[in-house]
DNA sequence: CCTACCGATCGGTAGG
DNA sequence: CCTACCGATCGGTAGG
């Protein structure tokens, strides 16, 4: 009675397990079990385990890159665009934790031929934050910041760590998380 | 001519590989190779692979807990103690990246009987940050903060992410990193 | 610390 | 999607 699994089902289940147990902590038999089929049956949908990792991570990367492209092409002050980046980043993670977590945690296990390209995407995303910080400093919206690259790492550290503690059943709503993150990033503790 | 490996050598090499490739991405044969011996020879030093994970993570946990105990028992304003926590945290990571990274990344792979205790240690460390934030708000040193628990997560996100990007050969000195982190945590971007 | 293994599990294939 | 497998690798042991 249960309808046959699709390739899409397989990729999504892979994201779930890679996020939860890591790429090397997930066997093809685990993944089959998650879908109610045998591990060997997965190979009618995909070519190999590493292909699944590539596909899950590509999805994560694409969402973040899309956000950065959109926000950086839009008008507004540096503060306004920073708010848009924070809200978008939180939305991506709360709506797609698995792909986001796998993108952020399992990049190093990618096959060599895919690794460099996806790391470049991640670095490009970080560069958007750095440029925005530089613009904000120049415009006098932000305080003088000696090392915008390192500071962009700090901002992204706060945002990315959400994949580690976000739980859909948790007490905090995504909107509330985004607001408090933006506040913290802009004002710090004082 | 090379002196025999000690148990200490084994634990340290395990920390290195667990940090770099993850627990499940490291085989006992990999670990042996790192030390110039066979995988099976490791068992004259240790009882099992999971024991190595427990030991590496215990070391990481102990350093952070020691820092929190020391700082929270010392006098000083909330800001002064926050600075001490940031500086200590950065020092621990820059001097012991492997144990720190394994503690922060591989906790979930611990044997069930050790997991809860070490997670409790991590949570206790985070509680020190939360209490300090609450004290700083009450004393009027920090701005009013509605959710000190979530805010402590933000501060720790910035600090913990250092295990992901710190490289001893990198351009930034530990002291400089600590200063900029403290500045960011206190003032944010504005 | 090595030699020589062990059973279990891994990613993956052929054929239906 | 399953049956029935494959060679390779896994964590680990006995004996020296």
mmCIF file of C-alpha atoms (C1' of nucleotides) in Angstrom:
data_model
loop_
_atom_site.group_PDB
_atom_site.id
_atom_site.type_symbol
_atom_site.label_atom_id
_atom_site.label_comp_id
_atom_site.label_asym_id
_atom_site.label_seq_id
_atom_site.Cartn_x
_atom_site.Cartn_y
_atom_site.Cartn_z
ATOM 1 C CA UNK A 1 0.000 0.000 0.000
ATOM 2 C CA UNK A 2 2.801 2.420 0.826
ATOM 3 C CA UNK A 3 3.846 4.241 -2.334
ATOM 4 C CA UNK A 4 7.359 3.561 -3.625
ATOM 5 C CA UNK A 5 10.129 5.853 -2.444
ATOM 6 C CA UNK A 6 11.364 8.528 -4.788
ATOM 7 C CA UNK A 7 14.844 9.825 -5.266
ATOM 8 C CA UNK A 8 13.663 12.930 -3.455
ATOM 9 C CA UNK A 9 12.699 10.828 -0.425
ATOM 10 C CA UNK A 10 16.168 9.308 -0.401
ATOM 11 C CA UNK A 11 17.964 12.652 -0.551
ATOM 12 C CA UNK A 12 15.816 14.089 2.227
ATOM 13 C CA UNK A 13 16.311 11.085 4.486
ATOM 14 C CA UNK A 14 20.044 11.274 3.802
ATOM 15 C CA UNK A 15 20.025 14.914 4.929
ATOM 16 C CA UNK A 16 18.267 13.947 8.128
ATOM 17 C CA UNK A 17 20.752 11.206 9.017
ATOM 18 C CA UNK A 18 23.877 13.066 7.885
ATOM 19 C CA UNK A 19 22.811 16.000 10.068
ATOM 20 C CA UNK A 20 22.083 13.790 13.045
ATOM 21 C CA UNK A 21 24.869 11.166 12.914
ATOM 22 C CA UNK A 22 27.328 12.628 10.458
ATOM 23 C CA UNK A 23 28.264 11.276 7.036
ATOM 24 C CA UNK A 24 30.597 8.583 8.340
ATOM 25 C CA UNK A 25 28.197 7.715 11.147
ATOM 26 C CA UNK A 26 25.468 6.875 8.642
ATOM 27 C CA UNK A 27 25.540 3.581 6.740
ATOM 28 C CA UNK A 28 23.543 2.851 3.629
ATOM 29 C CA UNK A 29 21.700 0.220 5.644
ATOM 30 C CA UNK A 30 20.781 2.874 8.259
ATOM 31 C CA UNK A 31 19.467 5.031 5.466
ATOM 32 C CA UNK A 32 17.464 2.188 3.983
ATOM 33 C CA UNK A 33 15.967 1.434 7.378
ATOM 34 C CA UNK A 34 14.945 5.072 7.783
ATOM 35 C CA UNK A 35 12.943 4.657 4.570
ATOM 36 C CA UNK A 36 11.683 1.151 5.297
ATOM 37 C CA UNK A 37 13.670 -0.503 2.512
ATOM 38 C CA UNK A 38 17.002 -2.342 2.283
ATOM 39 C CA UNK A 39 20.287 -0.523 1.924
ATOM 40 C CA UNK A 40 20.961 -2.215 -1.390
ATOM 41 C CA UNK A 41 17.632 -0.973 -2.748
ATOM 42 C CA UNK A 42 18.876 2.605 -2.545
ATOM 43 C CA UNK A 43 21.102 2.020 -5.540
ATOM 44 C CA UNK A 44 18.164 2.031 -7.914
ATOM 45 C CA UNK A 45 17.756 5.717 -6.995
ATOM 46 C CA UNK A 46 21.353 6.882 -6.698
ATOM 47 C CA UNK A 47 24.869 6.021 -7.821
ATOM 48 C CA UNK A 48 26.685 6.112 -4.506
ATOM 49 C CA UNK A 49 26.766 7.368 -0.952
ATOM 50 C CA UNK A 50 29.057 10.271 -1.780
ATOM 51 C CA UNK A 51 26.630 11.474 -4.423
ATOM 52 C CA UNK A 52 24.024 11.843 -1.686
ATOM 53 C CA UNK A 53 26.380 13.978 0.369
ATOM 54 C CA UNK A 54 27.110 16.194 -2.619
ATOM 55 C CA UNK A 55 23.428 16.661 -3.336
ATOM 56 C CA UNK A 56 22.417 17.478 0.241
ATOM 57 C CA UNK A 57 25.262 19.974 0.599
ATOM 58 C CA UNK A 58 24.513 21.577 -2.762
ATOM 59 C CA UNK A 59 20.983 22.245 -1.568
ATOM 60 C CA UNK A 60 22.250 23.868 1.600
ATOM 61 C CA UNK A 61 24.785 25.970 -0.273
ATOM 62 C CA UNK A 62 22.236 27.124 -2.840
ATOM 63 C CA UNK A 63 19.861 28.469 -0.219
ATOM 64 C CA UNK A 64 22.496 30.577 1.507
ATOM 65 C CA UNK A 65 23.930 31.804 -1.762
ATOM 66 C CA UNK A 66 20.468 32.753 -2.999
ATOM 67 C CA UNK A 67 19.883 34.778 0.135
ATOM 68 C CA UNK A 68 23.163 36.651 -0.155
ATOM 69 C CA UNK A 69 22.585 37.429 -3.842
ATOM 70 C CA UNK A 70 19.125 38.738 -3.142
ATOM 71 C CA UNK A 71 20.007 40.868 -0.141
ATOM 72 C CA UNK A 72 23.197 42.310 -1.588
ATOM 73 C CA UNK A 73 21.383 43.364 -4.766
ATOM 74 C CA UNK A 74 18.663 45.142 -2.823
ATOM 75 C CA UNK A 75 18.694 48.761 -1.658
ATOM 76 C CA UNK A 76 18.746 49.835 1.951
ATOM 77 C CA UNK A 77 21.188 50.823 4.648
ATOM 78 C CA UNK A 78 23.831 48.430 5.896
ATOM 79 C CA UNK A 79 21.778 47.872 9.052
ATOM 80 C CA UNK A 80 18.650 47.087 7.060
ATOM 81 C CA UNK A 81 20.449 44.617 4.861
ATOM 82 C CA UNK A 82 22.144 43.043 7.865
ATOM 83 C CA UNK A 83 18.718 42.515 9.350
ATOM 84 C CA UNK A 84 17.573 40.894 6.107
ATOM 85 C CA UNK A 85 20.588 38.572 6.127
ATOM 86 C CA UNK A 86 20.011 37.563 9.733
ATOM 87 C CA UNK A 87 16.294 36.952 9.174
ATOM 88 C CA UNK A 88 16.911 35.018 5.978
ATOM 89 C CA UNK A 89 19.662 32.934 7.547
ATOM 90 C CA UNK A 90 17.459 32.036 10.494
ATOM 91 C CA UNK A 91 14.590 31.184 8.176
ATOM 92 C CA UNK A 92 16.768 28.880 6.063
ATOM 93 C CA UNK A 93 18.011 27.028 9.127
ATOM 94 C CA UNK A 94 14.665 26.732 10.865
ATOM 95 C CA UNK A 95 12.978 25.507 7.682
ATOM 96 C CA UNK A 96 15.816 23.316 6.376
ATOM 97 C CA UNK A 97 17.935 22.309 9.363
ATOM 98 C CA UNK A 98 19.187 19.097 7.828
ATOM 99 C CA UNK A 99 20.580 20.508 4.606
ATOM 100 C CA UNK A 100 21.964 23.515 6.461
ATOM 101 C CA UNK A 101 23.630 21.415 9.170
ATOM 102 C CA UNK A 102 25.108 19.012 6.626
ATOM 103 C CA UNK A 103 26.406 21.929 4.560
ATOM 104 C CA UNK A 104 28.008 23.501 7.612
ATOM 105 C CA UNK A 105 29.357 20.339 9.255
ATOM 106 C CA UNK A 106 30.173 17.761 6.599
ATOM 107 C CA UNK A 107 31.873 19.849 3.878
ATOM 108 C CA UNK A 108 35.222 18.235 4.656
ATOM 109 C CA UNK A 109 33.935 14.769 3.731
ATOM 110 C CA UNK A 110 32.975 15.770 0.210
ATOM 111 C CA UNK A 111 34.749 13.978 -2.650
ATOM 112 C CA UNK A 112 37.788 16.024 -3.660
ATOM 113 C CA UNK A 113 36.315 16.975 -7.008
ATOM 114 C CA UNK A 114 33.327 18.700 -5.382
ATOM 115 C CA UNK A 115 34.949 20.103 -2.295
ATOM 116 C CA UNK A 116 36.714 23.188 -3.628
ATOM 117 C CA UNK A 117 33.667 24.492 -5.456
ATOM 118 C CA UNK A 118 31.373 24.221 -2.477
ATOM 119 C CA UNK A 119 33.935 25.686 -0.101
ATOM 120 C CA UNK A 120 34.189 28.623 -2.520
ATOM 121 C CA UNK A 121 30.427 29.084 -2.250
ATOM 122 C CA UNK A 122 30.648 29.156 1.520
ATOM 123 C CA UNK A 123 33.487 31.665 1.382
ATOM 124 C CA UNK A 124 31.516 33.801 -1.055
ATOM 125 C CA UNK A 125 28.636 33.877 1.388
ATOM 126 C CA UNK A 126 30.963 35.038 4.136
ATOM 127 C CA UNK A 127 32.352 37.723 1.854
ATOM 128 C CA UNK A 128 28.874 39.213 1.558
ATOM 129 C CA UNK A 129 28.894 39.733 5.315
ATOM 130 C CA UNK A 130 32.360 41.243 5.211
ATOM 131 C CA UNK A 131 31.449 43.687 2.452
ATOM 132 C CA UNK A 132 28.309 44.694 4.277
ATOM 133 C CA UNK A 133 30.318 45.376 7.417
ATOM 134 C CA UNK A 134 32.811 47.467 5.442
ATOM 135 C CA UNK A 135 29.988 49.460 3.897
ATOM 136 C CA UNK A 136 28.401 50.013 7.288
ATOM 137 C CA UNK A 137 31.668 51.274 8.719
ATOM 138 C CA UNK A 138 32.298 53.612 5.783
ATOM 139 C CA UNK A 139 28.771 54.971 5.999
ATOM 140 C CA UNK A 140 29.246 55.623 9.703
ATOM 141 C CA UNK A 141 26.397 53.265 10.559
ATOM 142 C CA UNK A 142 28.698 50.851 12.373
ATOM 143 C CA UNK A 143 31.582 51.602 14.715
ATOM 144 C CA UNK A 144 35.114 51.597 13.288
ATOM 145 C CA UNK A 145 36.085 47.945 12.819
ATOM 146 C CA UNK A 146 39.748 47.126 12.217
ATOM 147 C CA UNK A 147 39.266 43.604 10.965
ATOM 148 C CA UNK A 148 35.993 43.239 9.029
ATOM 149 C CA UNK A 149 36.915 39.736 7.863
ATOM 150 C CA UNK A 150 37.312 38.430 11.407
ATOM 151 C CA UNK A 151 34.214 40.297 12.498
ATOM 152 C CA UNK A 152 32.195 38.695 9.699
ATOM 153 C CA UNK A 153 33.347 35.362 11.110
ATOM 154 C CA UNK A 154 31.953 36.367 14.507
ATOM 155 C CA UNK A 155 28.588 37.290 13.027
ATOM 156 C CA UNK A 156 28.405 34.047 11.080
ATOM 157 C CA UNK A 157 29.423 32.081 14.160
ATOM 158 C CA UNK A 158 26.295 33.295 15.946
ATOM 159 C CA UNK A 159 24.105 32.534 12.940
ATOM 160 C CA UNK A 160 25.569 29.163 12.022
ATOM 161 C CA UNK A 161 25.528 27.803 15.561
ATOM 162 C CA UNK A 162 21.747 27.779 15.272
ATOM 163 C CA UNK A 163 21.978 24.426 13.476
ATOM 164 C CA UNK A 164 23.433 23.063 16.706
ATOM 165 C CA UNK A 165 20.701 24.145 19.080
ATOM 166 C CA UNK A 166 17.562 24.779 17.056
ATOM 167 C CA UNK A 167 14.754 22.327 17.732
ATOM 168 C CA UNK A 168 11.359 22.846 16.062
ATOM 169 C CA UNK A 169 9.705 21.832 19.336
ATOM 170 C CA UNK A 170 11.833 24.290 21.326
ATOM 171 C CA UNK A 171 10.449 27.283 23.211
ATOM 172 C CA UNK A 172 11.743 29.989 20.850
ATOM 173 C CA UNK A 173 9.972 31.005 17.630
ATOM 174 C CA UNK A 174 12.131 31.637 14.545
ATOM 175 C CA UNK A 175 11.075 35.310 14.453
ATOM 176 C CA UNK A 176 12.048 35.767 18.050
ATOM 177 C CA UNK A 177 15.413 34.065 17.491
ATOM 178 C CA UNK A 178 16.128 36.311 14.511
ATOM 179 C CA UNK A 179 15.233 39.456 16.467
ATOM 180 C CA UNK A 180 17.455 38.587 19.387
ATOM 181 C CA UNK A 181 20.313 37.581 17.112
ATOM 182 C CA UNK A 182 20.110 40.848 15.214
ATOM 183 C CA UNK A 183 20.016 42.779 18.469
ATOM 184 C CA UNK A 184 23.045 40.896 19.786
ATOM 185 C CA UNK A 185 25.033 41.290 16.602
ATOM 186 C CA UNK A 186 24.343 45.016 16.489
ATOM 187 C CA UNK A 187 24.641 45.926 20.166
ATOM 188 C CA UNK A 188 26.464 43.111 21.924
ATOM 189 C CA UNK A 189 25.937 42.902 25.661
ATOM 190 C CA UNK A 190 26.123 46.643 26.367
ATOM 191 C CA UNK B 1 65.905 3.681 17.789
ATOM 192 C CA UNK B 2 62.554 5.470 18.068
ATOM 193 C CA UNK B 3 61.285 5.200 21.606
ATOM 194 C CA UNK B 4 58.108 3.176 22.131
ATOM 195 C CA UNK B 5 54.816 5.021 22.051
ATOM 196 C CA UNK B 6 53.135 5.791 25.335
ATOM 197 C CA UNK B 7 49.471 5.787 26.180
ATOM 198 C CA UNK B 8 49.755 9.581 26.226
ATOM 199 C CA UNK B 9 51.002 9.568 22.615
ATOM 200 C CA UNK B 10 48.005 7.474 21.617
ATOM 201 C CA UNK B 11 45.473 9.762 23.288
ATOM 202 C CA UNK B 12 47.026 12.855 21.749
ATOM 203 C CA UNK B 13 47.125 11.367 18.262
ATOM 204 C CA UNK B 14 43.507 10.290 18.696
ATOM 205 C CA UNK B 15 42.578 13.883 19.550
ATOM 206 C CA UNK B 16 44.320 15.093 16.419
ATOM 207 C CA UNK B 17 42.504 12.671 14.114
ATOM 208 C CA UNK B 18 39.104 12.899 15.820
ATOM 209 C CA UNK B 19 39.287 16.692 15.454
ATOM 210 C CA UNK B 20 40.337 16.510 11.822
ATOM 211 C CA UNK B 21 38.287 13.602 10.447
ATOM 212 C CA UNK B 22 35.705 12.999 13.142
ATOM 213 C CA UNK B 23 35.346 9.940 15.367
ATOM 214 C CA UNK B 24 33.638 7.776 12.745
ATOM 215 C CA UNK B 25 35.986 9.031 10.045
ATOM 216 C CA UNK B 26 39.007 7.740 11.973
ATOM 217 C CA UNK B 27 39.842 4.033 11.951
ATOM 218 C CA UNK B 28 42.159 2.353 14.413
ATOM 219 C CA UNK B 29 44.445 1.610 11.477
ATOM 220 C CA UNK B 30 44.528 5.342 10.617
ATOM 221 C CA UNK B 31 45.461 6.057 14.193
ATOM 222 C CA UNK B 32 48.178 3.434 14.189
ATOM 223 C CA UNK B 33 49.597 4.856 10.972
ATOM 224 C CA UNK B 34 49.680 8.330 12.506
ATOM 225 C CA UNK B 35 51.921 6.862 15.208
ATOM 226 C CA UNK B 36 53.946 4.597 12.941
ATOM 227 C CA UNK B 37 52.580 1.354 14.380
ATOM 228 C CA UNK B 38 49.815 -1.081 13.438
ATOM 229 C CA UNK B 39 46.209 -0.541 14.442
ATOM 230 C CA UNK B 40 46.201 -3.758 16.426
ATOM 231 C CA UNK B 41 49.207 -2.593 18.439
ATOM 232 C CA UNK B 42 47.129 0.201 19.950
ATOM 233 C CA UNK B 43 45.299 -2.326 22.105
ATOM 234 C CA UNK B 44 48.305 -2.793 24.347
ATOM 235 C CA UNK B 45 47.746 0.844 25.427
ATOM 236 C CA UNK B 46 43.975 1.100 25.504
ATOM 237 C CA UNK B 47 40.843 -1.036 25.798
ATOM 238 C CA UNK B 48 38.849 0.256 22.860
ATOM 239 C CA UNK B 49 38.239 3.060 20.421
ATOM 240 C CA UNK B 50 35.377 4.520 22.428
ATOM 241 C CA UNK B 51 37.616 4.784 25.484
ATOM 242 C CA UNK B 52 39.866 7.076 23.472
ATOM 243 C CA UNK B 53 36.935 9.316 22.598
ATOM 244 C CA UNK B 54 35.898 9.490 26.240
ATOM 245 C CA UNK B 55 39.404 10.408 27.331
ATOM 246 C CA UNK B 56 39.945 13.108 24.713
ATOM 247 C CA UNK B 57 36.560 14.677 25.466
ATOM 248 C CA UNK B 58 37.125 14.504 29.229
ATOM 249 C CA UNK B 59 40.297 16.512 28.761
ATOM 250 C CA UNK B 60 38.482 19.134 26.754
ATOM 251 C CA UNK B 61 35.639 19.351 29.253
ATOM 252 C CA UNK B 62 38.000 19.623 32.218
ATOM 253 C CA UNK B 63 39.814 22.633 30.777
ATOM 254 C CA UNK B 64 36.640 24.612 30.176
ATOM 255 C CA UNK B 65 35.173 23.654 33.520
ATOM 256 C CA UNK B 66 38.378 24.656 35.276
ATOM 257 C CA UNK B 67 38.251 28.039 33.626
ATOM 258 C CA UNK B 68 34.642 28.666 34.609
ATOM 259 C CA UNK B 69 35.245 27.607 38.208
ATOM 260 C CA UNK B 70 38.249 29.879 38.485
ATOM 261 C CA UNK B 71 36.674 32.936 36.901
ATOM 262 C CA UNK B 72 33.334 32.639 38.663
ATOM 263 C CA UNK B 73 35.061 32.359 42.054
ATOM 264 C CA UNK B 74 37.125 35.473 41.456
ATOM 265 C CA UNK B 75 36.140 39.054 42.268
ATOM 266 C CA UNK B 76 35.604 41.739 39.680
ATOM 267 C CA UNK B 77 32.828 43.332 37.693
ATOM 268 C CA UNK B 78 30.775 41.334 35.237
ATOM 269 C CA UNK B 79 32.683 42.934 32.373
ATOM 270 C CA UNK B 80 36.035 42.049 33.915
ATOM 271 C CA UNK B 81 35.020 38.449 34.442
ATOM 272 C CA UNK B 82 33.560 38.247 30.952
ATOM 273 C CA UNK B 83 36.914 39.363 29.646
ATOM 274 C CA UNK B 84 38.628 36.669 31.703
ATOM 275 C CA UNK B 85 36.269 34.027 30.326
ATOM 276 C CA UNK B 86 36.836 35.136 26.735
ATOM 277 C CA UNK B 87 40.601 35.246 27.152
ATOM 278 C CA UNK B 88 40.690 31.875 28.910
ATOM 279 C CA UNK B 89 38.426 30.273 26.337
ATOM 280 C CA UNK B 90 40.590 31.522 23.473
ATOM 281 C CA UNK B 91 43.721 30.351 25.243
ATOM 282 C CA UNK B 92 42.295 26.862 25.772
ATOM 283 C CA UNK B 93 41.333 26.547 22.126
ATOM 284 C CA UNK B 94 44.536 27.962 20.687
ATOM 285 C CA UNK B 95 46.668 25.764 22.934
ATOM 286 C CA UNK B 96 44.540 22.610 22.772
ATOM 287 C CA UNK B 97 42.519 22.763 19.547
ATOM 288 C CA UNK B 98 42.203 19.007 19.195
ATOM 289 C CA UNK B 99 40.708 18.239 22.587
ATOM 290 C CA UNK B 100 38.526 21.344 22.396
ATOM 291 C CA UNK B 101 37.244 20.545 18.901
ATOM 292 C CA UNK B 102 36.553 16.927 19.797
ATOM 293 C CA UNK B 103 34.729 18.016 22.952
ATOM 294 C CA UNK B 104 32.603 20.458 20.998
ATOM 295 C CA UNK B 105 31.945 18.329 17.901
ATOM 296 C CA UNK B 106 31.948 14.655 18.870
ATOM 297 C CA UNK B 107 29.968 14.627 22.133
ATOM 298 C CA UNK B 108 27.052 12.871 20.438
ATOM 299 C CA UNK B 109 29.200 9.832 19.587
ATOM 300 C CA UNK B 110 30.125 9.136 23.199
ATOM 301 C CA UNK B 111 29.020 5.793 24.656
ATOM 302 C CA UNK B 112 25.660 6.261 26.352
ATOM 303 C CA UNK B 113 27.071 5.732 29.825
ATOM 304 C CA UNK B 114 29.450 8.704 29.484
ATOM 305 C CA UNK B 115 27.338 11.012 27.389
ATOM 306 C CA UNK B 116 24.968 12.485 29.963
ATOM 307 C CA UNK B 117 27.728 13.386 32.400
ATOM 308 C CA UNK B 118 29.825 15.208 29.849
ATOM 309 C CA UNK B 119 26.830 16.996 28.364
ATOM 310 C CA UNK B 120 26.040 18.164 31.885
ATOM 311 C CA UNK B 121 29.548 19.595 32.151
ATOM 312 C CA UNK B 122 29.083 21.480 28.912
ATOM 313 C CA UNK B 123 25.741 22.821 30.088
ATOM 314 C CA UNK B 124 27.289 23.850 33.399
ATOM 315 C CA UNK B 125 29.908 25.827 31.520
ATOM 316 C CA UNK B 126 27.195 27.600 29.569
ATOM 317 C CA UNK B 127 25.343 28.352 32.806
ATOM 318 C CA UNK B 128 28.380 30.289 34.039
ATOM 319 C CA UNK B 129 27.994 32.591 31.045
ATOM 320 C CA UNK B 130 24.289 32.965 31.667
ATOM 321 C CA UNK B 131 24.749 33.824 35.335
ATOM 322 C CA UNK B 132 27.439 36.345 34.471
ATOM 323 C CA UNK B 133 25.119 37.989 31.972
ATOM 324 C CA UNK B 134 22.342 38.137 34.548
ATOM 325 C CA UNK B 135 24.689 39.703 37.079
ATOM 326 C CA UNK B 136 25.878 42.238 34.522
ATOM 327 C CA UNK B 137 22.308 43.231 33.708
ATOM 328 C CA UNK B 138 21.334 43.541 37.380
ATOM 329 C CA UNK B 139 24.408 45.632 38.108
ATOM 330 C CA UNK B 140 23.562 47.917 35.193
ATOM 331 C CA UNK B 141 26.836 47.067 33.453
ATOM 332 C CA UNK B 142 25.054 45.410 30.533
ATOM 333 C CA UNK B 143 21.925 46.510 28.698
ATOM 334 C CA UNK B 144 18.591 44.961 29.691
ATOM 335 C CA UNK B 145 18.582 41.440 28.213
ATOM 336 C CA UNK B 146 15.268 39.592 28.088
ATOM 337 C CA UNK B 147 16.666 36.146 27.426
ATOM 338 C CA UNK B 148 20.044 35.676 29.141
ATOM 339 C CA UNK B 149 20.059 31.943 28.323
ATOM 340 C CA UNK B 150 19.766 32.526 24.583
ATOM 341 C CA UNK B 151 22.243 35.374 24.778
ATOM 342 C CA UNK B 152 24.761 33.121 26.530
ATOM 343 C CA UNK B 153 24.359 30.777 23.568
ATOM 344 C CA UNK B 154 25.246 33.644 21.223
ATOM 345 C CA UNK B 155 28.379 34.495 23.179
ATOM 346 C CA UNK B 156 29.463 30.865 23.257
ATOM 347 C CA UNK B 157 28.745 30.520 19.548
ATOM 348 C CA UNK B 158 31.366 33.167 18.824
ATOM 349 C CA UNK B 159 33.870 31.565 21.178
ATOM 350 C CA UNK B 160 33.318 27.951 20.187
ATOM 351 C CA UNK B 161 33.457 28.596 16.454
ATOM 352 C CA UNK B 162 37.139 29.346 16.945
ATOM 353 C CA UNK B 163 37.845 25.608 16.801
ATOM 354 C CA UNK B 164 36.554 25.724 13.236
ATOM 355 C CA UNK B 165 38.774 28.464 11.899
ATOM 356 C CA UNK B 166 41.811 28.737 14.171
ATOM 357 C CA UNK B 167 45.065 27.699 12.541
ATOM 358 C CA UNK B 168 48.335 28.118 14.469
ATOM 359 C CA UNK B 169 49.988 29.300 11.248
ATOM 360 C CA UNK B 170 47.207 31.830 10.624
ATOM 361 C CA UNK B 171 47.688 35.595 10.576
ATOM 362 C CA UNK B 172 45.953 36.343 13.885
ATOM 363 C CA UNK B 173 47.627 36.017 17.289
ATOM 364 C CA UNK B 174 45.583 34.499 20.124
ATOM 365 C CA UNK B 175 45.737 37.759 22.115
ATOM 366 C CA UNK B 176 44.438 39.705 19.173
ATOM 367 C CA UNK B 177 41.633 37.214 18.585
ATOM 368 C CA UNK B 178 40.604 37.418 22.240
ATOM 369 C CA UNK B 179 40.576 41.219 22.175
ATOM 370 C CA UNK B 180 38.452 41.420 19.068
ATOM 371 C CA UNK B 181 36.064 38.769 20.352
ATOM 372 C CA UNK B 182 35.596 40.590 23.634
ATOM 373 C CA UNK B 183 35.005 43.823 21.801
ATOM 374 C CA UNK B 184 32.442 42.200 19.520
ATOM 375 C CA UNK B 185 30.641 40.457 22.349
ATOM 376 C CA UNK B 186 30.404 43.670 24.345
ATOM 377 C CA UNK B 187 29.677 46.198 21.606
ATOM 378 C CA UNK B 188 28.468 44.305 18.559
ATOM 379 C CA UNK B 189 28.777 46.115 15.258
ATOM 380 C CA UNK B 190 27.652 49.532 16.500
ATOM 381 C "C1'" DC C 1 54.883 -3.924 19.217
ATOM 382 C "C1'" DC C 2 54.076 -7.568 15.406
ATOM 383 C "C1'" DT C 3 51.952 -11.831 13.209
ATOM 384 C "C1'" DA C 4 48.069 -13.860 12.088
ATOM 385 C "C1'" DC C 5 43.842 -13.889 12.532
ATOM 386 C "C1'" DC C 6 38.244 -13.337 13.782
ATOM 387 C "C1'" DG C 7 33.300 -12.161 12.955
ATOM 388 C "C1'" DA C 8 30.743 -8.147 11.751
ATOM 389 C "C1'" DT C 9 29.810 -4.521 8.902
ATOM 390 C "C1'" DC C 10 30.837 -1.571 5.089
ATOM 391 C "C1'" DG C 11 29.624 0.294 0.135
ATOM 392 C "C1'" DG C 12 28.085 -1.721 -3.720
ATOM 393 C "C1'" DT C 13 26.486 -5.224 -7.844
ATOM 394 C "C1'" DA C 14 23.850 -8.838 -10.714
ATOM 395 C "C1'" DG C 15 19.730 -10.488 -11.672
ATOM 396 C "C1'" DG C 16 15.166 -10.672 -11.212
ATOM 397 C "C1'" DC D 1 12.418 -3.061 -4.415
ATOM 398 C "C1'" DC D 2 14.324 -7.788 -2.900
ATOM 399 C "C1'" DT D 3 17.536 -11.944 -2.986
ATOM 400 C "C1'" DA D 4 21.874 -13.246 -2.784
ATOM 401 C "C1'" DC D 5 25.991 -11.999 -2.893
ATOM 402 C "C1'" DC D 6 31.115 -9.594 -3.389
ATOM 403 C "C1'" DG D 7 35.690 -7.861 -1.759
ATOM 404 C "C1'" DA D 8 37.289 -4.493 1.471
ATOM 405 C "C1'" DT D 9 37.527 -2.672 5.784
ATOM 406 C "C1'" DC D 10 36.067 -2.341 10.466
ATOM 407 C "C1'" DG D 11 37.120 -2.964 15.766
ATOM 408 C "C1'" DG D 12 39.335 -6.213 18.205
ATOM 409 C "C1'" DT D 13 41.993 -10.775 20.141
ATOM 410 C "C1'" DA D 14 45.594 -14.583 21.033
ATOM 411 C "C1'" DG D 15 50.029 -15.457 21.325
ATOM 412 C "C1'" DG D 16 54.509 -14.322 21.112
#
